[in-house]
XYZ file of C-alpha atoms in Angstrom:
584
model
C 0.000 0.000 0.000
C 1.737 3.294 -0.926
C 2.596 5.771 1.627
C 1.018 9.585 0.779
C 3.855 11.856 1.332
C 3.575 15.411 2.451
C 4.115 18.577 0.439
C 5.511 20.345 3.370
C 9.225 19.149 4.977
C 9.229 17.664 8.060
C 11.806 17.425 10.978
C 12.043 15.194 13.882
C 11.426 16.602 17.600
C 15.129 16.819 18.538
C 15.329 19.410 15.264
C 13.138 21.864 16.704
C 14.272 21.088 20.280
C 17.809 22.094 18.983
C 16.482 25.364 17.150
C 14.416 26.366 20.602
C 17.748 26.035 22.410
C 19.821 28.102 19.885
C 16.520 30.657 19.895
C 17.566 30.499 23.737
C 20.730 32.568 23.069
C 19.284 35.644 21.373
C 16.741 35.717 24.007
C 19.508 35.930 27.115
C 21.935 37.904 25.339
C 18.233 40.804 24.486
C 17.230 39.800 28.078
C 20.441 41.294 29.537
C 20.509 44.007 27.807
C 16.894 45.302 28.357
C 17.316 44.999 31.763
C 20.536 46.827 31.621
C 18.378 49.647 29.966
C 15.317 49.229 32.432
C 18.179 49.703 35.297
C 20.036 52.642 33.805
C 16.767 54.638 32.528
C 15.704 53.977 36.158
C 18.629 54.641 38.011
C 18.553 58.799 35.695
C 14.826 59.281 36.478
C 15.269 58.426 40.300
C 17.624 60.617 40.405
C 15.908 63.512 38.105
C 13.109 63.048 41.088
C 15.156 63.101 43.873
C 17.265 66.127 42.646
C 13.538 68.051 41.215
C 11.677 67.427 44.821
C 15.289 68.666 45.986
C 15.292 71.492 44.567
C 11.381 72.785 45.280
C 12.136 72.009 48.693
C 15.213 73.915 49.173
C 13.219 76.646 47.046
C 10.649 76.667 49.473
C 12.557 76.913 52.258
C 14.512 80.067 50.905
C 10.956 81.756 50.364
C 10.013 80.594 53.431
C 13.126 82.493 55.298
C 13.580 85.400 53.437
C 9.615 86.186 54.475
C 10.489 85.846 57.709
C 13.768 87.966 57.933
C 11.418 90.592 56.266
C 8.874 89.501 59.463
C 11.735 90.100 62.145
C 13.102 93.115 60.547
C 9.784 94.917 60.446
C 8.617 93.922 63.716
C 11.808 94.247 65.791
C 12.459 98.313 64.287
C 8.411 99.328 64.655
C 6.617 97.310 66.371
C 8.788 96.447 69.722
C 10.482 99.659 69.967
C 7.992 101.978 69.452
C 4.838 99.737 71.645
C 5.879 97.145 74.340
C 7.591 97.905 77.297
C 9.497 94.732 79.064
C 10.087 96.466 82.349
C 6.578 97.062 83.052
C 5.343 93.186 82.971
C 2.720 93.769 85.649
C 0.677 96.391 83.493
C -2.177 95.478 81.444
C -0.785 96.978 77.897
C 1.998 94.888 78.550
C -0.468 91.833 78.907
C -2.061 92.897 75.718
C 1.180 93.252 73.774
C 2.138 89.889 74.436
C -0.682 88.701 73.120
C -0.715 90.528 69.974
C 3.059 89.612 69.393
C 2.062 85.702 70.142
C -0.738 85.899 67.621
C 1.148 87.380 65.078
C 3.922 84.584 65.236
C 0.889 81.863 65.397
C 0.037 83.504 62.249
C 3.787 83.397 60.654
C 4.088 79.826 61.898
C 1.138 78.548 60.648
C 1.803 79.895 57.051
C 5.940 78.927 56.886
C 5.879 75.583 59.688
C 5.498 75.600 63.241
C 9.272 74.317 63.186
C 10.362 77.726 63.605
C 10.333 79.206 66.808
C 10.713 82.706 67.712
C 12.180 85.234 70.549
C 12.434 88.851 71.710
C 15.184 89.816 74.022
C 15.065 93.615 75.601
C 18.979 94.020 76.544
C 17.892 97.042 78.680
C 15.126 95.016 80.837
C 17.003 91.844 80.377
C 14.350 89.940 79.848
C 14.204 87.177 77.211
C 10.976 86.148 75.897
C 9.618 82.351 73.930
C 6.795 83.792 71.057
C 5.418 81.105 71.187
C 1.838 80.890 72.826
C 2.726 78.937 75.803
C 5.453 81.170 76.406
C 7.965 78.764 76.237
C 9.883 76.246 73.531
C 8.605 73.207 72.776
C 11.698 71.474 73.037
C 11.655 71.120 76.870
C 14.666 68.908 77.066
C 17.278 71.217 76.232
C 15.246 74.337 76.477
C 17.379 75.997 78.868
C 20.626 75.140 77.005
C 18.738 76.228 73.714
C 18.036 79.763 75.490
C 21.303 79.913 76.959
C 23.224 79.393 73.456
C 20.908 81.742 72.168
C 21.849 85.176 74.756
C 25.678 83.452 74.380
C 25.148 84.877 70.516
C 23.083 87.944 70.982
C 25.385 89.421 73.764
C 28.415 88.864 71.659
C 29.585 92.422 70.481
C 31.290 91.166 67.267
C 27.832 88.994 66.496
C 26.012 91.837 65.506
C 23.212 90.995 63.482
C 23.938 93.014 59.885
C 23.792 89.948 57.401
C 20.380 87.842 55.999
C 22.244 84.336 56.477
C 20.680 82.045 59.321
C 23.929 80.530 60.697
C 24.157 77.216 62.585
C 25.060 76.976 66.181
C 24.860 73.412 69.257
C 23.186 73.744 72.042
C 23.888 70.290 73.697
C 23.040 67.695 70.657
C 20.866 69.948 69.514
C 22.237 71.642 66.409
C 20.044 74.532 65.030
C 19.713 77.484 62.734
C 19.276 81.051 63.819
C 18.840 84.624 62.230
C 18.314 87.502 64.472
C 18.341 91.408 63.939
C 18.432 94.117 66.567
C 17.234 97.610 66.579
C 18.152 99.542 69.661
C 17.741 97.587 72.580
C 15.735 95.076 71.192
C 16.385 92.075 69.134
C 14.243 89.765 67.664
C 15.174 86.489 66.165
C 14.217 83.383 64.538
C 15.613 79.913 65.472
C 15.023 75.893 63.814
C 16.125 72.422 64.763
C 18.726 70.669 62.075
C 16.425 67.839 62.314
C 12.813 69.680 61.770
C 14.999 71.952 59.071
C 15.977 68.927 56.726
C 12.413 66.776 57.672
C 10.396 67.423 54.674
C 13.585 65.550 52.386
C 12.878 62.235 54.460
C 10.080 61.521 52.385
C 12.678 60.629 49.774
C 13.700 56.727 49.077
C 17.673 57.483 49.052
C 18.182 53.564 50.037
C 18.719 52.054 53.624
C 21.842 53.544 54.295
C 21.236 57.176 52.718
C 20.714 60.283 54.496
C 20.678 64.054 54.568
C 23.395 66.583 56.367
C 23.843 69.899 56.821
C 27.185 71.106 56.400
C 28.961 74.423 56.963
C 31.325 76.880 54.776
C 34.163 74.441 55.112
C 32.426 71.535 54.169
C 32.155 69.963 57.788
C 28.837 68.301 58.120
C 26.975 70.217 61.130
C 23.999 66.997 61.705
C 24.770 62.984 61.309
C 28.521 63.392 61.629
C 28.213 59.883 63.093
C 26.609 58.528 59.574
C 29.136 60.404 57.291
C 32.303 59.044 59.597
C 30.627 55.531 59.873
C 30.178 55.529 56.158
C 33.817 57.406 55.255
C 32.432 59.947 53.281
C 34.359 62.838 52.713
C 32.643 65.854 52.219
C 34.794 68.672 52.360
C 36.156 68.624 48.754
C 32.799 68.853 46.997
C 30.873 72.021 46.390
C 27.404 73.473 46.666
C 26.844 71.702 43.167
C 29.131 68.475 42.931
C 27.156 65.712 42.038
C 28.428 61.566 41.901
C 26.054 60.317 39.254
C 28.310 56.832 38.249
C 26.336 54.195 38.452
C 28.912 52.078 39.919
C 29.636 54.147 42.983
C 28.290 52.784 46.054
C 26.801 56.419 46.927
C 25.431 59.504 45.488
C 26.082 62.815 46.457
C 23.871 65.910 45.132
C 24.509 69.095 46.937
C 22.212 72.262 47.069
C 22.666 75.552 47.872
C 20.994 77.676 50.854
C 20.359 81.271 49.224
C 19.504 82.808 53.447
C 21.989 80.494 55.207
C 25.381 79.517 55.788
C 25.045 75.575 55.126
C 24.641 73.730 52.479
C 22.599 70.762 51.769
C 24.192 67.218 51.658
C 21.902 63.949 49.826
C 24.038 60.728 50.400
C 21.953 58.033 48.159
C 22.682 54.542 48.868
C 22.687 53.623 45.297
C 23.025 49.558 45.676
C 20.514 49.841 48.293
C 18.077 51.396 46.497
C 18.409 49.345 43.614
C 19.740 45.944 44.535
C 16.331 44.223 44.940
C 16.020 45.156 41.128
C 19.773 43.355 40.574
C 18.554 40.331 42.938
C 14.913 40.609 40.777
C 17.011 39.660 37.740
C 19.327 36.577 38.980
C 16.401 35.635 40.356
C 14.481 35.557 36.987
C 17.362 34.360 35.185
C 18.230 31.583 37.821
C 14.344 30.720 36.909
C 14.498 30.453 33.404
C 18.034 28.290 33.515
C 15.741 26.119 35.364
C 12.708 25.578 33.412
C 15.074 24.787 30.344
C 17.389 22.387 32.347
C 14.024 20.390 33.317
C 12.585 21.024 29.688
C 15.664 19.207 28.245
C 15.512 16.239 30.965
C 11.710 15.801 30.209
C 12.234 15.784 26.924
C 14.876 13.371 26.633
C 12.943 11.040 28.595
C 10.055 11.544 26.429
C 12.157 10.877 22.955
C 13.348 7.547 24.756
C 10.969 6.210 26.621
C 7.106 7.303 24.542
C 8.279 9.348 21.189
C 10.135 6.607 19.816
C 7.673 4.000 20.216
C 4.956 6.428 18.860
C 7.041 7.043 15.708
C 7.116 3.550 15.425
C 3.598 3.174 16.084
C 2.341 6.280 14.063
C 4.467 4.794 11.191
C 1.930 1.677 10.537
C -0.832 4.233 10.943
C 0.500 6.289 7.893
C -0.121 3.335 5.320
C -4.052 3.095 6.531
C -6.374 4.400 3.578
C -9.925 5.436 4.945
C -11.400 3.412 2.178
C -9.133 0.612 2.489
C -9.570 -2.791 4.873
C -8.891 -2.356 8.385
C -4.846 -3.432 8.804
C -3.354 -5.457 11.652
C -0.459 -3.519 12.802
C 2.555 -4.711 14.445
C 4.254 -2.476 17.110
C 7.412 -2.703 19.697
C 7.213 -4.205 22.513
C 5.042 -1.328 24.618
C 2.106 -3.294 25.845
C -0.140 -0.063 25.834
C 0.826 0.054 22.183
C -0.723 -3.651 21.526
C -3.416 -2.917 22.818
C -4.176 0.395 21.122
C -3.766 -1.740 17.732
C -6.653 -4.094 18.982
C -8.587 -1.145 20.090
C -8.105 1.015 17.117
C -9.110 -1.633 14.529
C -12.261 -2.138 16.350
C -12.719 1.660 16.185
C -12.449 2.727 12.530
C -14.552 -0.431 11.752
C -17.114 1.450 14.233
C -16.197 4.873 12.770
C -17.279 3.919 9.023
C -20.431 2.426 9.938
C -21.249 5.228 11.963
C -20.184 7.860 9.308
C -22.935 6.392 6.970
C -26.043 6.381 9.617
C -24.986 9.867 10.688
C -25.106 11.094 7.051
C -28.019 9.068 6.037
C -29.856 10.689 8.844
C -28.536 13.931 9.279
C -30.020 14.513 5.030
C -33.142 13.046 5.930
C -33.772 15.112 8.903
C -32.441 18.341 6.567
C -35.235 17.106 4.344
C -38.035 16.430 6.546
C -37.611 19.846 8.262
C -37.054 22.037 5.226
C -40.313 20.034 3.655
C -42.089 20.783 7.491
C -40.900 24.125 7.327
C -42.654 25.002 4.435
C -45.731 23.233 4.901
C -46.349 25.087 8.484
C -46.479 28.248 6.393
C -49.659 27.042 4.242
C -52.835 25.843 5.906
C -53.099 28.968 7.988
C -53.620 31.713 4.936
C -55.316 28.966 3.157
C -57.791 28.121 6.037
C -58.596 32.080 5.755
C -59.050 32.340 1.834
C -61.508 29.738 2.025
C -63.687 31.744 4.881
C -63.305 34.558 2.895
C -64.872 32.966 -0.563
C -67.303 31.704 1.643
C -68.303 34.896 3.518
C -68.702 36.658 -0.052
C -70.581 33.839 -1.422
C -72.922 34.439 1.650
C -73.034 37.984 1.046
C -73.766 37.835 -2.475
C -70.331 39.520 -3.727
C -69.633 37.695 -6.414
C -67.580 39.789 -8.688
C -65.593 39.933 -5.347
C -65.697 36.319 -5.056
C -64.354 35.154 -8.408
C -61.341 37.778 -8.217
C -60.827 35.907 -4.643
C -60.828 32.043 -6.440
C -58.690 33.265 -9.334
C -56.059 35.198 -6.968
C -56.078 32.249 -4.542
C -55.807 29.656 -7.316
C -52.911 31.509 -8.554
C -51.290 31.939 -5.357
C -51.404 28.159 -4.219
C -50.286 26.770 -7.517
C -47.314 29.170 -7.199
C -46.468 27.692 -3.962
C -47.235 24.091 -4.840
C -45.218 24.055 -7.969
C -42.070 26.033 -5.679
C -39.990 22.882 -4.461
C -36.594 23.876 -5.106
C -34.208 25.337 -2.396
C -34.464 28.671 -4.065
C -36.394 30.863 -6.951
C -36.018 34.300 -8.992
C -36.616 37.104 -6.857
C -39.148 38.594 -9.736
C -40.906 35.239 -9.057
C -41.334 36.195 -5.295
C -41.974 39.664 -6.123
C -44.647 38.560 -8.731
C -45.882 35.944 -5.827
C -45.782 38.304 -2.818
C -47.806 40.929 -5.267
C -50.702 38.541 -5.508
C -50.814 37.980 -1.904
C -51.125 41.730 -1.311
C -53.948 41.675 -3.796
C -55.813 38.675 -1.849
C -55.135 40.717 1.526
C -56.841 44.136 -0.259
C -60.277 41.542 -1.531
C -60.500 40.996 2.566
C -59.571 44.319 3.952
C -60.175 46.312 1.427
C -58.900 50.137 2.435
C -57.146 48.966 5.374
C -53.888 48.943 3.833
C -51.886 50.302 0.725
C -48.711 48.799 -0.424
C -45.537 49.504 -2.543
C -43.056 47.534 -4.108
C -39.601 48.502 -5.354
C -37.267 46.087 -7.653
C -34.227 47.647 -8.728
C -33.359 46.647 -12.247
C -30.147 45.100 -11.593
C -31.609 42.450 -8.942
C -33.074 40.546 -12.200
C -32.164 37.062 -12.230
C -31.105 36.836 -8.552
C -32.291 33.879 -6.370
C -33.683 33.452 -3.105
C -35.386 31.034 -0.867
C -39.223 30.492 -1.886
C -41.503 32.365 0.654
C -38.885 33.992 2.737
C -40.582 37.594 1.976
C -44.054 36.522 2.413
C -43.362 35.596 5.594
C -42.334 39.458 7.031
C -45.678 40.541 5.086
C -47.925 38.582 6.578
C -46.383 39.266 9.232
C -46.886 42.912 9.083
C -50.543 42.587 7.772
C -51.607 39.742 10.859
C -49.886 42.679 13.402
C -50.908 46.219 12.382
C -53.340 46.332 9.743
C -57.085 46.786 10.961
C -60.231 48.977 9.581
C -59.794 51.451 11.768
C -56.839 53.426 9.837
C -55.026 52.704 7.081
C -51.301 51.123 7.246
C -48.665 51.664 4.139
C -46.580 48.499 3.494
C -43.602 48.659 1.422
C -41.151 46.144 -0.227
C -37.926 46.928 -2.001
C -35.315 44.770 -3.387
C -32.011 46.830 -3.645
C -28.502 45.634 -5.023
C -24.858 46.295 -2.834
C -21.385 46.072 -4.453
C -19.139 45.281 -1.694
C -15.253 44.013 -1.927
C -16.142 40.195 -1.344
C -18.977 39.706 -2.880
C -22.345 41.956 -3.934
C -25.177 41.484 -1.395
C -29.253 41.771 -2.488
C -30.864 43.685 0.747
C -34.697 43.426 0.964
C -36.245 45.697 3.224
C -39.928 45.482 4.670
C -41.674 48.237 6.178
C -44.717 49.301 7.893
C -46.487 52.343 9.192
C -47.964 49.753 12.366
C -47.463 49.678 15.939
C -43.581 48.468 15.673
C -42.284 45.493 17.741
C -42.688 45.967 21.087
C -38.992 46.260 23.307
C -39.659 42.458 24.856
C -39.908 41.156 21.245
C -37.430 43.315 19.314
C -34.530 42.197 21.772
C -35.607 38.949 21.576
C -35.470 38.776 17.612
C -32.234 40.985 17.379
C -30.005 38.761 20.355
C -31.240 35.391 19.899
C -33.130 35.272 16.985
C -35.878 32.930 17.676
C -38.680 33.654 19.190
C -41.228 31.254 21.359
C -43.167 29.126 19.532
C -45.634 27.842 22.141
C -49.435 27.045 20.898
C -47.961 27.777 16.997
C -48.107 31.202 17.465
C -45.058 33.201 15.865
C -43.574 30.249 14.276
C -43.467 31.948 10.934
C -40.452 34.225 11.544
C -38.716 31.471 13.921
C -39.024 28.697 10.938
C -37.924 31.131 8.301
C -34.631 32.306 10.174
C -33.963 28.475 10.313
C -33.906 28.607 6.825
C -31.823 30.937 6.317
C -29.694 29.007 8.878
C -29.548 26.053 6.822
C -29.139 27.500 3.300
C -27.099 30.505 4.090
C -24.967 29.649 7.574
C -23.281 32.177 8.312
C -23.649 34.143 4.750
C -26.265 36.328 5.592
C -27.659 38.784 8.093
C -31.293 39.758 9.417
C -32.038 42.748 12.011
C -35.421 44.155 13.013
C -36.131 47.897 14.504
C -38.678 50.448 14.987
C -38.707 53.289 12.644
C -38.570 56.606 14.121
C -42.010 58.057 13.011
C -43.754 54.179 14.240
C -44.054 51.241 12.141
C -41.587 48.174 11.954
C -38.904 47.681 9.743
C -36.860 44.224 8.756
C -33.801 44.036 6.827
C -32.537 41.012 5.034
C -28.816 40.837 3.429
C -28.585 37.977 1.192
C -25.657 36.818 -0.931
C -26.269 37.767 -4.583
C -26.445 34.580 -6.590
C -27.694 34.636 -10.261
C -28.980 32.177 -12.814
C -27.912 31.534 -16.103
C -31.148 30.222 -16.994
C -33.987 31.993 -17.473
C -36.714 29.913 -14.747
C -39.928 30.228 -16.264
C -42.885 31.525 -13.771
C -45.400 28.357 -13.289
C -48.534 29.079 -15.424
C-alpha cells in the first residue's frame, strides 16, 4: 500500500528542540541588555526626582526664610520699639502686647511651619521672651541650654546681626539654625532644629543607608557626623553643586545651595541599596528560566526515549491506513499499551465507518423532513382564511368579489405548490408576494396600501421560496385593521461590496412596531417562542436561512422613528444563467 507523502518538509522533535535552544541565546543575550536599559533609565529618572523634589524644597525653604527675615526686621524696628515695654510686665498693655506679638507669630508659623520658633530679648530690661503661645519652647529637654546658646550669641559684640544668612550653632546635641536682627535695645530672632529643618527631604527613598546633612562653609557636616564618619564619606572637597552620578559608585552625592543660610545641603543616596532588589529581581528571573530549560531538556529526553520513539514507530503503521481501504493489523514494539491500542483502534475505525454512513443518512433526511415541514407550516393557515373569505362573499352575495378571490387564490397556491426547489427568482417572489397583497386588499379592502420597489439590476437573482411573504404577513396579521389605514412597502435593492455583492430586501410598515420584549428577543437570539404555533413563521424562516445561508447572511429588526416596523434582510447575490420560467 503506498505511503502519501507530504508537500511540506518535516523534521524530527530533537530538530526543533535544537532550534528552541539556539533561539535560547538571542533571548539571554536581548534579556540582559533590556534589563541593563530598564536599570540605567531607572537609576537617571530616580535621580531627576530626587534632585527636582530637591530642589522645590530647598526653594521653598529660601521663600520661606527670606519672608520671615522681612517679618523680624519689620517687627523688631516698629513694632517692639515703638509699643511694648518689658520692664513694666505687671501692666495690662503689657499683657495685651504679648498677646498681639504671640498671635502674630501663630500667624507666621502657621503659614511657613510651626518648626520655627521665635524670641524677643530687651537688653535694657534683660528679659528674654519664647513667642510662642505657651510662652515657652517646645523642646523642653534642652530648652534651657537652647536659650542659653541663644543670649551666648546675641550678647556677643562682634555677632552683631547686619547679614540675611541664618547661621548654625549646638546647644547640647541639639544643632540649630538662627537669624536675628536688633534695633536699639531690642532684638528679635528666629531659630530651627537641624532635624525639623531637613524633615520634609525624608520623604525621599535614598536607600537604607542614605541620608541628609547639613554642612557648613568648610564643608564639615553640622547633623549625622556619626553617619558620614561611619560611612567614610568625605565631604569637604565637593561644592554646593558636585554631584556623583556613576552608576557604579556605592553612593550619590547631590549638593544644594541655601540662598539665606550659611550651610549647604548634603543627599548621600545609597545607590546599591536602592536598587539591589532590582539586581537580585534579575538573577532571580534568570536563575528561573536556567531552570525551566534544564528540566525542559531532561523531560524531553525522557520523552524521545521512553514514549516518542515508540509512537514514531507506532504512528508509522498508521501512515499506510487508507480510509477506504480494509482495516490493517499492525505490528508495534514491545510497549504493551501500544498492543493494545492496535486491537482497540481496529475495532474503532470499523465502528467509525459504519457510523459515518447512519450519521449522514440521517442527518439529510432530517435536513429534508424539516425544510419540507418548514414550508408546509407556512400554508394551511392563509389557506384556512381564503376559504372563509370565498365563503363569507358567497354568503353575502359579492360575487364579482368572489371570483377575483378564487382566481387570486388559485394563482397563489399553484405558485407555492409548484415552488420545491431550495431557491427561486426574486421577480418570481416579487410577482408571488404581489398577488398575496392583492388577496389581503379583496379581505380588507382600504385597510392597507402597499408599494413595491425592484431595482433593475436584482433581475435574475435567487432566493429562498416564501422567505418575503413571511415578514408581510407578518406585518398585515400585526398592524393592519379597519380602523386606519397602514402603508406596506417592499424593495429589493442591489450592494457592491469588496467580497462579494449582497441583495438587501427591506420590509416596512407604518404599524405599531415590535414591542422592546420582542425586538430584543429577535435581534439577540433570533428565535422567538413558539408555544401554541403562534409566531412560528419568523422562527421557521430564520432556520432557513440558517440552513441554506450559515453564516452568509444577516437579518435585524427595529422600529422606525415616526412608528411602524422595519426588517432588513442581506442575502448573498447569486444569479442564474437560466432563465426559470414563472409556473402558469
Amino acid at each position: 500500500m503506498k505511503r502519501t507523502k507530504s508537500a511540506r518538509h518535516q523534521h524530527s522533535i530533537s530538530y526543533y528542540f535544537r532550534i528552541v535552544l539556539l533561539c535560547f541565546i538571542p533571548v539571554f543575550i536581548l534579556y540582559f541588555i533590556v534589563s541593563s536599559i530598564i536599570i540605567s533609565v531607572l537609576h537617571k529618572q530616580t535621580m531627576s526626582f530626587i534632585e527636582t523634589s530637591a530642589s522645590y524644597y530647598t526653594e521653598e525653604m529660601n521663600t520661606s526664610q527670606a519672608a520671615i527675615n522681612l517679618f523680624l526686621i519689620d517687627y523688631v524696628s516698629n513694632k517692639l520699639s515703638e509699643h511694648v515695654d518689658f520692664e513694666n510686665r505687671n501692666t495690662v498693655s503689657y499683657i495685651q502686647d504679648v498677646k498681639s506679638i504671640q498671635a502674630d507669630v501663630k500667624q507666621l508659623r502657621n503659614y511657613y511651619g510651626t518648626q520655627y520658633n521665635y524670641f524677643v530679648y530687651d537688653r535694657n530690661a534683660d528679659y528674654f521672651f519664647p513667642c510662642n503661645t505657651t510662652g515657652t519652647f517646645y523642646y523642653k529637654d534642652q530648652s534651657e541650654q537652647i536659650q542659653d546658646e541663644i543670649l551666648s550669641v546675641v550678647n556677643t559684640p562682634a555677632s552683631a546681626a547686619v547679614s540675611d544668612l541664618w547661621s548654625n550653632y549646638q546647644a547640647g546635641s541639639t544643632v540649630f539654625l538662627m537669624k536675628y536682627y536688633q534695633y536699639n535695645d531690642y532684638v528679635m530672632g528666629c531659630w530651627v532644629d537641624a532635624k525639623d529643618f531637613i524633615r520634609p527631604f525624608a520623604s525621599m527613598n535614598l536607600g537604607p543607608k542614605g541620608f541628609i546633612t547639613l554642612t557648613d562653609e568648610q564643608g564639615n557636616p553640622a547633623t549625622n557626623q556619626s553617619l558620614v564618619k561611619e560611612q567614610n564619606i568625605s565631604l569637604t572637597t565637593l561644592n554646593d553643586t558636585t554631584k556623583q552620578l556613576s552608576l557604579f559608585s556605592k553612593y550619590l552625592i547631590l549638593g544644594f545651595t541655601l540662598k539665606k543660610d550659611r550651610v549647604s545641603i548634603k543627599i548621600i543616596v545609597d545607590q546599591f541599596g536602592a536598587y539591589g532588589s532590582i539586581f537580585l529581581v534579575q538573577i532571580a528571573i534568570f536563575v528561573f528560566v536556567m531552570i525551566l530549560v534544564g528540566l525542559l531538556l531532561l523531560m524531553t529526553l525522557y520523552m524521545r526515549q521512553q514514549v516518542l520513539k515508540p509512537i514514531r514507530y507506532f504512528s508509522e503503521n498508521l501512515a499506510v491506513y487508507q480510509e477506504d481501504g480494509p482495516v490493517l493489523d499492525f505490528k508495534s514494539n514491545d510497549i504493551i499499551e501500544l498492543e493494545l491500542a492496535n486491537t482497540q483502534f481496529k475495532n474503532l475505525i470499523r465502528q467509525i465507518k459504519k457510523l459515518k454512513i447512519d450519521i449522514y443518512e440521517k442527518e439529510l433526511e432530517h435536513m429534508q423532513i424539516q425544510m419540507n415541514y418548514m414550508q408546509l407550516q407556512i400554508r394551511p393557515h392563509f389557506f384556512l382564511n381564503c376559504l372563509n373569505s370565498i365563503y363569507s362573499m358567497g354568503q353575502t352575495e359579492c360575487y364579482d368579489e368572489m371570483n377575483q378571490m378564487i382566481v387570486s387564490t388559485s394563482d397563489y397556491f399553484r405558485y407555492i405548490f409548484q415552488c420545491k426547489e431550495d431557491f427561486v427568482l426574486l421577480d418570481h417572489e416579487f410577482t408571488h408576494t404581489r398577488d398575496y397583497l392583492e388577496i389581503q386588499k379583496i379581505r380588507y379592502g382600504s385597510g392597507f396600501y402597499y408599494h413595491l420597489e425592484q431595482q433593475s439590476e436584482t433581475k435574475g437573482i435567487q432566493i429562498p421560496p416564501l422567505i418575503i411573504q413571511t415578514f408581510i404577513e407578518n406585518s398585515i396579521k400585526h398592524t393592519v385593521t379597519l380602523d386606519e389605514e397602514v402603508h406596506i412597502s417592499l424593495s429589493a435593492k442591489l450592494f457592491e461590496l469588496p467580497d462579494k455583492n449582497r441583495l438587501e430586501i427591506l420590509i416596512t410598515d407604518t404599524g405599531k412596531g415590535f414591542d422592546p420584549e420582542t425586538l430584543e428577543i429577535l435581534n439577540k437570539e433570533r428565535s422567538l417562542s413558539t408555544t401554541d404555533g403562534h409566531r412560528i413563521g419568523i422562527t421557521n424562516t430564520i432556520h432557513r436561512l440558517d440552513m441554506l445561508y450559515e453564516n452568509q447572511y444577516s437579518i435585524s429588526f427595529s422600529n422606525l422613528k415616526d412608528g411602524g416596523a422595519s426588517v432588513c434582510l442581506l442575502l448573498p447575490a447569486n444569479r442564474v444563467h437560466t432563465s426559470i420560467p414563472l409556473p402558469s
